[in-house]
XYZ file of C-alpha atoms in Angstrom:
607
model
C -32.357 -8.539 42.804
C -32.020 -8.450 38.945
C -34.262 -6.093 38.164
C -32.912 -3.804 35.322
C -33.061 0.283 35.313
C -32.244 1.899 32.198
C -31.449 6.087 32.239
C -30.857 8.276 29.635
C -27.657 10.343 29.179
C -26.835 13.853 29.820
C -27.940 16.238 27.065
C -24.476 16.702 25.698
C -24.519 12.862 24.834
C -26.486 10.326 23.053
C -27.580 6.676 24.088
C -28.122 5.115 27.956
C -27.072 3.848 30.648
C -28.000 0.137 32.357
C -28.002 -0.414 35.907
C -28.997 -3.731 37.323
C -30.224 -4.519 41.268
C -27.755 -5.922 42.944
C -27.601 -6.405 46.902
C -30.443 -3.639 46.891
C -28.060 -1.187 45.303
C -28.138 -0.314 41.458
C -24.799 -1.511 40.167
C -23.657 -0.108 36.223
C -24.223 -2.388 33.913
C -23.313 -1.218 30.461
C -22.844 2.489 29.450
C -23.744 3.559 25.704
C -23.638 7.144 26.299
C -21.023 8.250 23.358
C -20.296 12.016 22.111
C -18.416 10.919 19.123
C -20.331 11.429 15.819
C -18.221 9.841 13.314
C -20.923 10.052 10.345
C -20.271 14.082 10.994
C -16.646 13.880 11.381
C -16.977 12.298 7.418
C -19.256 14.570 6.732
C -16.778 17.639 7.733
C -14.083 16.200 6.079
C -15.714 15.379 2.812
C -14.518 18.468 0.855
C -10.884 18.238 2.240
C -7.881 17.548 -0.419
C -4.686 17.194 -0.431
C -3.044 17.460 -4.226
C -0.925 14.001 -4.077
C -2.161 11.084 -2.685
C 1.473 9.381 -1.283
C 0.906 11.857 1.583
C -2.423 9.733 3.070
C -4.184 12.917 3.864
C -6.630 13.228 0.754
C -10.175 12.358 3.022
C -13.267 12.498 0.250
C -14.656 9.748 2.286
C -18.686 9.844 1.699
C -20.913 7.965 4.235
C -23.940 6.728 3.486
C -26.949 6.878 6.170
C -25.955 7.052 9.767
C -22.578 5.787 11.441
C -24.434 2.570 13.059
C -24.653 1.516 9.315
C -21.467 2.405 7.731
C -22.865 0.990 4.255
C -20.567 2.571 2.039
C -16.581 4.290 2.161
C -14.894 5.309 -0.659
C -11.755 6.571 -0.908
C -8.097 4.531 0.360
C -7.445 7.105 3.744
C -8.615 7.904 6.754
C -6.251 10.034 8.908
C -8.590 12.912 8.376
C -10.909 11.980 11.123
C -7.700 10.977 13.787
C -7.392 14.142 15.295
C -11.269 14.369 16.195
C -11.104 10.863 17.422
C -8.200 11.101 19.875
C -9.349 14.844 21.231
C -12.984 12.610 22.389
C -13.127 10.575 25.669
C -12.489 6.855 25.793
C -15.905 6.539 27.882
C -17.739 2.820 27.091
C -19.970 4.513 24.810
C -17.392 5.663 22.531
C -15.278 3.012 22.816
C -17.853 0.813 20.845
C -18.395 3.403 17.891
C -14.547 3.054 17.588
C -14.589 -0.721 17.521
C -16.856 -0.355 15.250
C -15.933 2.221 13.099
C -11.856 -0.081 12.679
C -14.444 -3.032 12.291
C -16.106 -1.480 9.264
C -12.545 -0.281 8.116
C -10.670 -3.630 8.808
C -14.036 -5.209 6.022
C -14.128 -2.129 3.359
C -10.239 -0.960 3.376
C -7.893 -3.472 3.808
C -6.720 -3.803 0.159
C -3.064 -2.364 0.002
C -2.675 -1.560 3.762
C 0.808 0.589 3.864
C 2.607 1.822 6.115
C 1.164 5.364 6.563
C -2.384 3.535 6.584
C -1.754 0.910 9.235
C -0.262 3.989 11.355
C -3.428 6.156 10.751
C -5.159 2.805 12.264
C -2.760 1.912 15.084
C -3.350 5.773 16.861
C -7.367 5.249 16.548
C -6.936 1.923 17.897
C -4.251 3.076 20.382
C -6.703 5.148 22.171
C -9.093 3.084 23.380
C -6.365 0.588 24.482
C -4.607 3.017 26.617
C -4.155 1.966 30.422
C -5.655 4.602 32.015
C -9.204 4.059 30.813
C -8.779 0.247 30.095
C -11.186 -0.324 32.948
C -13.859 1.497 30.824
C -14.299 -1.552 28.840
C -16.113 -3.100 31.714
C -19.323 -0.782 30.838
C -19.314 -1.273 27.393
C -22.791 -2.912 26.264
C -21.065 -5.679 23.444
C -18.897 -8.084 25.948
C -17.311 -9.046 22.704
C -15.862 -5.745 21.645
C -12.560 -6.647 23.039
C -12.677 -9.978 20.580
C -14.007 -7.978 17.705
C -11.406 -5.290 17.674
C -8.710 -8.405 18.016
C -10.043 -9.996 15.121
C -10.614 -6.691 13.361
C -6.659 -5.065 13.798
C -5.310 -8.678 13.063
C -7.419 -8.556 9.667
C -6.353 -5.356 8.907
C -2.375 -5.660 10.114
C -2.095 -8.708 8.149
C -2.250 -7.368 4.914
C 1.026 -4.807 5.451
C 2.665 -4.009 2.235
C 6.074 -4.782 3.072
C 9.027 -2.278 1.591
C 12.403 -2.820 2.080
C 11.841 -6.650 3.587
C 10.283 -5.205 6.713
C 8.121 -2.858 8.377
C 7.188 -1.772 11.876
C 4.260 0.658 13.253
C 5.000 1.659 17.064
C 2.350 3.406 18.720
C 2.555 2.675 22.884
C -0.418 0.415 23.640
C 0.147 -1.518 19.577
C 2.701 -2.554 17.950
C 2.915 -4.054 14.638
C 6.229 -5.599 12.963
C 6.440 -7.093 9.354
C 9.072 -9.419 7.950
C 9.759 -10.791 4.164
C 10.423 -14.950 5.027
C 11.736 -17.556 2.653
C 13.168 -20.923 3.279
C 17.008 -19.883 3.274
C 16.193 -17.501 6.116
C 18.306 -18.408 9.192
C 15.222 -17.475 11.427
C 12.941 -15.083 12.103
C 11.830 -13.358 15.220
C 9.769 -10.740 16.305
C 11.313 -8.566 19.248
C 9.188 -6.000 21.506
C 9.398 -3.635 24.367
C 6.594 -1.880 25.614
C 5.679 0.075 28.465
C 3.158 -1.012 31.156
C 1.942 1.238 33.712
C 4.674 2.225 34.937
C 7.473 0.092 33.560
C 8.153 -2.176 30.761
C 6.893 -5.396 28.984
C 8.814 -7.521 26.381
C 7.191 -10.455 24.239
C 8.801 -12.297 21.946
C 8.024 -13.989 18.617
C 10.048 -16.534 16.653
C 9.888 -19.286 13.811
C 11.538 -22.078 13.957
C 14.098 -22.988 11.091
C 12.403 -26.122 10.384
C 9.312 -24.213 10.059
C 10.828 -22.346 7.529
C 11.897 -24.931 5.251
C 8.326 -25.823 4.928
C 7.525 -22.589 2.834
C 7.533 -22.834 -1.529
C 8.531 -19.280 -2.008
C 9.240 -16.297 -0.214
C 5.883 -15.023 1.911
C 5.511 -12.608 4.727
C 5.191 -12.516 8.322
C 3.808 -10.030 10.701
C 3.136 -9.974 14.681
C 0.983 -7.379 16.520
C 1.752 -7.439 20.439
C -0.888 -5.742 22.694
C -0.065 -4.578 26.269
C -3.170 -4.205 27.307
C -5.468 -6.060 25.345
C -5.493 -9.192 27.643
C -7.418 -7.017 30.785
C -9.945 -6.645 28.052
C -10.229 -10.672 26.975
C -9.842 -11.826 30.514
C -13.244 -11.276 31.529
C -14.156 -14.188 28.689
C -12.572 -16.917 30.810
C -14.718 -18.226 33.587
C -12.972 -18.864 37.088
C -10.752 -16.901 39.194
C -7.352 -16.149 36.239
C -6.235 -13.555 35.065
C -3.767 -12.765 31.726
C -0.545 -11.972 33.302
C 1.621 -11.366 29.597
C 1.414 -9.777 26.129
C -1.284 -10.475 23.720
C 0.847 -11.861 20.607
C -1.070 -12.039 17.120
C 0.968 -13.890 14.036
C -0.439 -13.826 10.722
C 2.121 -16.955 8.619
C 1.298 -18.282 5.633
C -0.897 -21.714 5.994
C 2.442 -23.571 5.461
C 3.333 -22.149 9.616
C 2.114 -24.094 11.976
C 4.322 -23.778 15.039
C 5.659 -20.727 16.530
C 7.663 -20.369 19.824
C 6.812 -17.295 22.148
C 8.072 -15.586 25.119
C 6.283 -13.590 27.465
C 7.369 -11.725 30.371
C 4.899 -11.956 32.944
C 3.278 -8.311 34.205
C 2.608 -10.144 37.744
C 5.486 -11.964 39.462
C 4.344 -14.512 41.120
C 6.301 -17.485 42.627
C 3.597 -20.064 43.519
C 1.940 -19.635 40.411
C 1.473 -21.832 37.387
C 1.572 -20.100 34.104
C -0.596 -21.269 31.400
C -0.143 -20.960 27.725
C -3.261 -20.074 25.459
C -4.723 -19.631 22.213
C -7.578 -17.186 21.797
C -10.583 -19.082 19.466
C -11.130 -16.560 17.368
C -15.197 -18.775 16.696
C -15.926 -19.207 20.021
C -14.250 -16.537 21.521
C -12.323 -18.181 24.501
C -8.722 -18.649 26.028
C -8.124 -22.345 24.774
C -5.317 -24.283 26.697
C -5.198 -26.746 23.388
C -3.230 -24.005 21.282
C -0.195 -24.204 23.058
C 1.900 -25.892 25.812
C 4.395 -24.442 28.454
C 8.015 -24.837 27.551
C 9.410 -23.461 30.411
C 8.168 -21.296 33.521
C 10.386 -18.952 35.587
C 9.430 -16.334 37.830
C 9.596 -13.628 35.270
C 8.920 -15.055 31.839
C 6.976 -17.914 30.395
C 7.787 -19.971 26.426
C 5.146 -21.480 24.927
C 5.106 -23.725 22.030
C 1.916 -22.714 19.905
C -0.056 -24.162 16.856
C -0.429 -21.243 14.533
C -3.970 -21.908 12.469
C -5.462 -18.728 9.809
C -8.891 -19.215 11.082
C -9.257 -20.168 14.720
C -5.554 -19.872 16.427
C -3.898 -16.690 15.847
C -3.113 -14.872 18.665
C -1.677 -15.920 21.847
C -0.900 -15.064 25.840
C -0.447 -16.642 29.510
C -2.925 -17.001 31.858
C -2.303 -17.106 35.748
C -4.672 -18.303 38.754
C -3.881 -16.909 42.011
C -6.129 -19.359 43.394
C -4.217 -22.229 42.549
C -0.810 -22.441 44.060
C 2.593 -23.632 42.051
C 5.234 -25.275 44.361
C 8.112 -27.861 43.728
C 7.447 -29.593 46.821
C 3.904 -30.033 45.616
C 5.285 -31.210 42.322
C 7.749 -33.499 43.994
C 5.279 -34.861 45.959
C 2.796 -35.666 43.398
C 5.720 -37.610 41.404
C 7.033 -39.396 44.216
C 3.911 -40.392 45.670
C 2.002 -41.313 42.816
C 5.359 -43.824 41.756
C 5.218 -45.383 45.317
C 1.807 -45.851 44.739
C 1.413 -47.780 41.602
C 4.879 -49.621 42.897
C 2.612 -50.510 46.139
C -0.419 -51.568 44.576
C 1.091 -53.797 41.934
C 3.092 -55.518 45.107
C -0.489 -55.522 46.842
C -2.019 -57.686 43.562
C 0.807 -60.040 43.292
C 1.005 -60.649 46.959
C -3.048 -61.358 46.919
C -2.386 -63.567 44.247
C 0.127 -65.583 45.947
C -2.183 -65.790 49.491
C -5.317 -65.822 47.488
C -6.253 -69.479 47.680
C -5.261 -69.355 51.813
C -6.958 -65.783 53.180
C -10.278 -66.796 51.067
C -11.327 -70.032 52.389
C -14.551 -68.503 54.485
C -17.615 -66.488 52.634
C -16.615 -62.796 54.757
C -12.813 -63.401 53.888
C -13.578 -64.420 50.189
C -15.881 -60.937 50.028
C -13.548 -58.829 51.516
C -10.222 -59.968 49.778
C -12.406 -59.646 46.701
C -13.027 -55.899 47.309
C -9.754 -54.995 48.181
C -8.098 -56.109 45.101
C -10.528 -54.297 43.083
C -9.789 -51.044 44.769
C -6.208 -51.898 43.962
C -6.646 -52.376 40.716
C -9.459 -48.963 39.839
C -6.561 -46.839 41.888
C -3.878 -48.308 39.731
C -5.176 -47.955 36.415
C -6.150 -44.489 37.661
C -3.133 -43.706 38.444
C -1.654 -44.506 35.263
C -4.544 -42.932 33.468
C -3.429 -39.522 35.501
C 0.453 -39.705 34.328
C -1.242 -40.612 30.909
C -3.596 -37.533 30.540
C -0.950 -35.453 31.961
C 1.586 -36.417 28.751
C -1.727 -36.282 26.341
C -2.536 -32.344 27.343
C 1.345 -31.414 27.140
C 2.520 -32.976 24.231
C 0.116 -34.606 22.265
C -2.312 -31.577 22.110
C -4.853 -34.200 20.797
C -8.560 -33.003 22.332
C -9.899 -36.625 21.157
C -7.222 -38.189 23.461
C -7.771 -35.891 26.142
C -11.302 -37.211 25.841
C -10.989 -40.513 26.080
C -8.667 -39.945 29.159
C -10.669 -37.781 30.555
C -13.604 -40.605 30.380
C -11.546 -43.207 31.737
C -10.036 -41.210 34.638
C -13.052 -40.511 35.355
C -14.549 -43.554 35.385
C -11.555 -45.221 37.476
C -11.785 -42.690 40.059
C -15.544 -43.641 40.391
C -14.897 -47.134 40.449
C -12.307 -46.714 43.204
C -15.171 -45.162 45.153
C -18.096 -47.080 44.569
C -15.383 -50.289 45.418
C -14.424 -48.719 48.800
C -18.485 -48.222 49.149
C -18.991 -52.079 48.627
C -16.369 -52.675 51.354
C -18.015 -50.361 53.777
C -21.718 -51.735 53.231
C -19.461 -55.565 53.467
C -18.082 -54.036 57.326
C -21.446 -53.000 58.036
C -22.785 -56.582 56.595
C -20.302 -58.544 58.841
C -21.352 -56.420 62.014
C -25.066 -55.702 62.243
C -25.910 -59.129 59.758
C -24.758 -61.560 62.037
C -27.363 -63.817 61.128
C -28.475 -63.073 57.981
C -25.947 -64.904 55.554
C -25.480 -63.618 51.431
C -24.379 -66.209 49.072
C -21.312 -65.408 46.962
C -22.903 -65.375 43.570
C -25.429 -62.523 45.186
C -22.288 -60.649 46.263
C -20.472 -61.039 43.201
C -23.595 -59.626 40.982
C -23.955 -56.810 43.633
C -20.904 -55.763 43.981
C -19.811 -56.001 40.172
C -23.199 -53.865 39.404
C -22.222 -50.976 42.170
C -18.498 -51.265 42.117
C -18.503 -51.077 37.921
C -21.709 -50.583 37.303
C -22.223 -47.418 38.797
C -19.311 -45.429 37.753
C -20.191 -46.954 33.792
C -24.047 -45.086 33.991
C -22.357 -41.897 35.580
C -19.677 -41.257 33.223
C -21.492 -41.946 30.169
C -24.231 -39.847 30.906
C -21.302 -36.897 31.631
C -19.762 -37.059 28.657
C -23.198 -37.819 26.425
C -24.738 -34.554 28.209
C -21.618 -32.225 27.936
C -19.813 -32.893 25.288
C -22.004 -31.995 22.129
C -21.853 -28.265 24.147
C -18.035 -28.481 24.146
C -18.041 -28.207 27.721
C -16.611 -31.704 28.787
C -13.265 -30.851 29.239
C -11.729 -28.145 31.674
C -9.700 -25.488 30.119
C -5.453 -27.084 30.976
C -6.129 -30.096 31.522
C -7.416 -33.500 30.588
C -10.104 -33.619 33.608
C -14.025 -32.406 33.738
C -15.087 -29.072 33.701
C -16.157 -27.342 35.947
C -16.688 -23.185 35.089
C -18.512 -23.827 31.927
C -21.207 -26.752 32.320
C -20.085 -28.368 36.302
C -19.183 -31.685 34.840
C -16.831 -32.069 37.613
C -20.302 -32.822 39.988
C -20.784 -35.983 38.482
C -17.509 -37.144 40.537
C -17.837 -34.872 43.465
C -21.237 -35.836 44.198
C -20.772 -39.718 44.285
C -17.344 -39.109 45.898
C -18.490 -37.246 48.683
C -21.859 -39.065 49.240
C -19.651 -42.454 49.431
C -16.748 -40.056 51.834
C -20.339 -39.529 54.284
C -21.196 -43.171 54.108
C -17.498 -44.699 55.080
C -17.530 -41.906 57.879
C -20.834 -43.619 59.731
C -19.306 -47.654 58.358
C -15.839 -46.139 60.971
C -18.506 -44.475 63.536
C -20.547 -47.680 63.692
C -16.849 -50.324 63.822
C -15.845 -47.583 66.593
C -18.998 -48.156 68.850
C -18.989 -51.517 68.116
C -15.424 -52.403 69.284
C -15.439 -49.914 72.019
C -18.737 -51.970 73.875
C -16.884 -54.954 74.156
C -14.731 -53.591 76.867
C -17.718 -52.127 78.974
C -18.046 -53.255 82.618
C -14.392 -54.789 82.142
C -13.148 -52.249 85.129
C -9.912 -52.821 83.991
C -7.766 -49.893 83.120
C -4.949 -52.355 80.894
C -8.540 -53.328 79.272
C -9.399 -50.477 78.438
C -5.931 -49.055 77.394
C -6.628 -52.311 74.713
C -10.025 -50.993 73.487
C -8.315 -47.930 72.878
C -5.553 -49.498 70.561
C -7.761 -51.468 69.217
C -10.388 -48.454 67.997
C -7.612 -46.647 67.047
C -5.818 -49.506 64.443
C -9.680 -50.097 62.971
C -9.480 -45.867 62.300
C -5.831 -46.112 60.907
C -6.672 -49.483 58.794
C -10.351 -48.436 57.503
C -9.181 -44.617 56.787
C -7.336 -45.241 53.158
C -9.777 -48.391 52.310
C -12.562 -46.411 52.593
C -11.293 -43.277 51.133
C -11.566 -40.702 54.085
C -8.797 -39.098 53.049
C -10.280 -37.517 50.253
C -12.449 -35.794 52.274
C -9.154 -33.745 53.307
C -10.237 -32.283 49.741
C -13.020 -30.084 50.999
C -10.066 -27.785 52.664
C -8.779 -27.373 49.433
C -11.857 -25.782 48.672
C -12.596 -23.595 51.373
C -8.949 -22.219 51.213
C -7.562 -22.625 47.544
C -4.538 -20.530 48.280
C -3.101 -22.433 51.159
C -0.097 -24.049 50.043
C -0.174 -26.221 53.478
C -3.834 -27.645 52.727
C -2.488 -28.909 49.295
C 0.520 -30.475 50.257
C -1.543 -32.287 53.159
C -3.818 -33.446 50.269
C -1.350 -34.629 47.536
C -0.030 -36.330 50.507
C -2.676 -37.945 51.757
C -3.576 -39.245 48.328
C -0.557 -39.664 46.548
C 0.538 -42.391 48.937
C -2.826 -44.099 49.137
C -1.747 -47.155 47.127
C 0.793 -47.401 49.966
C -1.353 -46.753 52.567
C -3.642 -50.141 50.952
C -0.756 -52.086 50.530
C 0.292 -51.505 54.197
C -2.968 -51.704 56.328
C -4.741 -53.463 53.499
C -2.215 -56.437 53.056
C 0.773 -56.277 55.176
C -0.610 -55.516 58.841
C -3.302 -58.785 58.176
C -2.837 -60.882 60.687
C -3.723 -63.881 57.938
C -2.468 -62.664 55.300
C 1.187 -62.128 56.926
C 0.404 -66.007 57.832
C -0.247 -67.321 54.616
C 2.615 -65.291 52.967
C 4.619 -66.941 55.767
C 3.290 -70.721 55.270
C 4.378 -69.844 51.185
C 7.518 -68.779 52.275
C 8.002 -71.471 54.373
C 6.804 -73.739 51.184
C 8.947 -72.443 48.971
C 12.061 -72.769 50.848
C 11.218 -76.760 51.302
C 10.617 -77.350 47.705
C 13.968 -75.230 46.830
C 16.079 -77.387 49.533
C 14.293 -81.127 47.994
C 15.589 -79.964 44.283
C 19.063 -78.932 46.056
């Protein structure tokens, strides 16, 4: 496994062909084999003239050294060489001497791109983006070709010489569109209709007014929309998505920052999110920070993007299969995560009020003591969720979304490491019996696990994967996971703590169930039973063990049931506390009644 094979082409071509070991079979790797010359298709068209040069077919272009060089062009045209170009194959190996070749073009000739020019460029560039050999790009040695012919046509489309106030170049698999812009202009927009296989794709481009009246004097805009560029830059993003629109390039003037764009999606899919994205044009990703979603239907996606000259300029949707989109789920989420934080702020106010009465022994004191810190890490949790959610969809802030991300994280692991304490406090109270811990030990131990803990881990996450840009997940204000596996530093711990609570219930189970032994009594035993089964049903949210539900998730992303058992399970926890936490206590329902019963007394003696 891994072990490389290189082969040499057939004589008709030059280069070779990689093949690595793979499941002992030799799967392609890359394939350089190319029968394009382009140094002799100069070289045969250096003596060609035409007498005037508006007709763009006067080719005295001399090349220096070999094609792989390109050091020197002269001359303003090049639709000499297109009918060589399109009458060669669009294998892998040619493909890259053509991204090369409109690399090398984009750099030498882009002064006074017209109309005829950009055309002469769009059908070489056409070519290789056709659909029926799109899947050739999968063999084709540079994994950044697709990015360097994006960057290259955007370079070269964006200097159109506009005549008339507009221009447009329509070729089937590019399409470029020019417009003269000035603040009085009602609005702009950018319309197109392309086909797809075997029907049709529309984008849509558009510039706000207010954007508009940000502009000194009149400027230019242009758009490029690619059909089938995105099969090409998918392979970039890590995890299991796919780009399911248009690939929309803009080139504004630096006074633009905000464009709205509309893609129709190539895929239909119901249960699934769309995701707006900006390609970084430096690091050569899909980055969910360029844009946000302004509305998702089945058929078409808006997003709301941030236009910027050197990293943000063109745009598209991304889609996971993996990950389903439902409103129940969404519902769900909402409701349950309001109940929650509703529950657990009843939970600390009613602790508050029976505080002084449930904590008079040591085991009461310790155990009261954990609960209300697990009320209070799941609170502020959930408020940091709601919060990161509004920071990644409005705000578009990545500092913000790291300092949520950081605190999420560490209130999730605080919420763990608390439910922890409480388990090793069961297991204390039950196999301890003699062996007594003073309160100031407790409260150092449990302040350094519960807090402690969860402090070390999430420093040393962000500290590690930050500086690599890898912190954050791409669409959301949470860890990564693809890129660098931040997202271990709270499985791990979670998990490990989900094991421990699962032998803390085994252990209270065996416990409660010997006490009945030798009774002989079936109404005894029908007791032990209800009495095992309310420890399960009152340890199951304090300890977490619903999270462990999760793993499903995992093992079946797609399954829509698995989730909605999950965001149920977890939504409602801070309901599930403040019930079997606080309200089925036998003592604390007593003390709550005793203040009750206090209050009323006072109240009637100041009647």
């Amino acid at each position: 496994n891994g072990a490389l094979c290189i082969q040499p082409c057939s004589p008709s071509f030059h280069g070779e062909t990689s093949f690595v070991c793979e499941d002992r079979k030799w799967q392609m790797l890359s394939d350089a084999c190319a029968n394009l010359d382009v140094q002799s298709l100069f070289q045969h068209w250096t003596s060609f003239l035409v007498v005037t040069e508006a007709s763009f077919s006067f080719c005295s272009l001399i090349v220096s050294n070999v094609f792989s060089s390109f050091q020197r062009i002269s001359e303003t045209d090049f639709s000499c060489i297109i009918p060589d170009i399109l009458a060669s194959p669009a294998i892998p190996g040619n493909i890259a001497d053509i991204v090369d070749l409109l690399k090398k073009i984009s750099l030498l000739l882009s002064e006074n791109v017209t109309r005829a020019k950009l055309q002469s460029y769009s059908r070489i560039a056409n070519h290789i983006l056709n659909s029926s050999i799109i899947s050739n790009w999968a063999f084709v040695r540079d994994r950044n070709a697709g990015s360097e012919l994006l960057d290259s046509v955007n370079l070269f489309a964006g200097k159109l010489l506009l005549r008339n106030e507009s221009e447009s170049v329509q070729e089937p698999f590019i399409a470029t569109k020019g417009y003269s812009i000035h603040r009085n202009t009602s609005g702009t927009s950018f319309d197109f209709s392309m086909e797809f296989n075997t029907g049709n794709i529309t984008g849509h481009v558009a510039i706000p007014e207010e954007e508009l009246l940000k502009l000194p004097r009149a400027s230019k805009a242009i758009s490029i929309a690619f059909p089938t560029l995105g099969a090409v830059m998918e392979s970039t993003q890590p995890g299991p998505v796919f780009v399911n629109g248009m690939v929309l390039s803009v080139s504004l003037p630096e006074e633009l920052r905000r464009v709205l764009l509309t893609f129709e999606k190539v895929t239909k899919l119901e249960q699934v999110e769309a995701q707006c994205v900006g390609w970084h044009s430096a690091e050569r990703r899909w980055d969910s920070r360029a844009c946000r979603t302004q509305s998702d239907t089945v058929s078409s996606v808006v997003c709301v993007c941030t236009h910027q000259r050197r990293t943000y300029k063109s745009f598209s949707i991304l889609m996971s299969p993996a990950t389903p989109r439902s409103a129940v789920l969404d519902y769900i989420t909402r409701v349950g995560l309001g109940l929650s934080i509703l529950s657990l702020v009843l939970c600390l106010v009613i602790e508050a009020v029976v505080w002084h009465h449930v904590t008079k022994t040591e085991i009461t004191y310790m155990r009261h003591f954990c609960l209300v810190n697990i009320a209070v890490s799941l609170l502020v949790a959930d408020v940091l969720f709601i919060l990161a959610a509004v920071v990644h969809n409005t705000a578009l802030n990545y500092q913000l979304c790291v300092a949520a991300t950081f605190f999420l994280h560490f209130f999730y692991l605080a919420l763990f490491f608390w439910m922890f304490t409480l388990g090793l406090l069961i297991l204390y109270g039950l196999l301890l019996i003699f062996f007594k811990v003073t309160r100031s030990v407790f409260l150092a131990a449990a302040f350094s696990i519960g807090y402690g803990c969860p402090l070390v881990i999430s420093i040393l996450t962000v500290a590690i994967t930050e500086p690599k840009n890898g912190y954050l997940r791409s669409g959301a204000c949470w860890l990564n996971w693809y890129e660098t596996k931040a997202l271990l530093a709270f499985v791990v711990p979670a998990l490990s703590i989900i094991v421990v609570n699962m032998v803390v219930v085994v252990v209270v189970v065996v416990k409660t169930g010997r006490s009945s032994v030798g009774e002989g009594c079936k109404s005894q035993d029908l007791s032990s039973m209800i009495r095992i089964s309310k420890n399960v049903a009152l340890l199951t949210p304090l300890l977490g063990l619903t999270w462990g539900f999760g793993l499903t998730t995992i093992l079946d992303s797609r399954s829509l049931a698995f989730h909605i058992t999950f965001a149920l399970l977890n939504a409602f926890q801070g309901f599930f506390i403040l019930l079997f936490g606080t309200l089925l206590d036998r003592k604390t329902r007593e003390a709550l009644r005793m203040n009750c019963l206090s209050s009323r007394r006072k109240w009637g003696l100041e009647k």
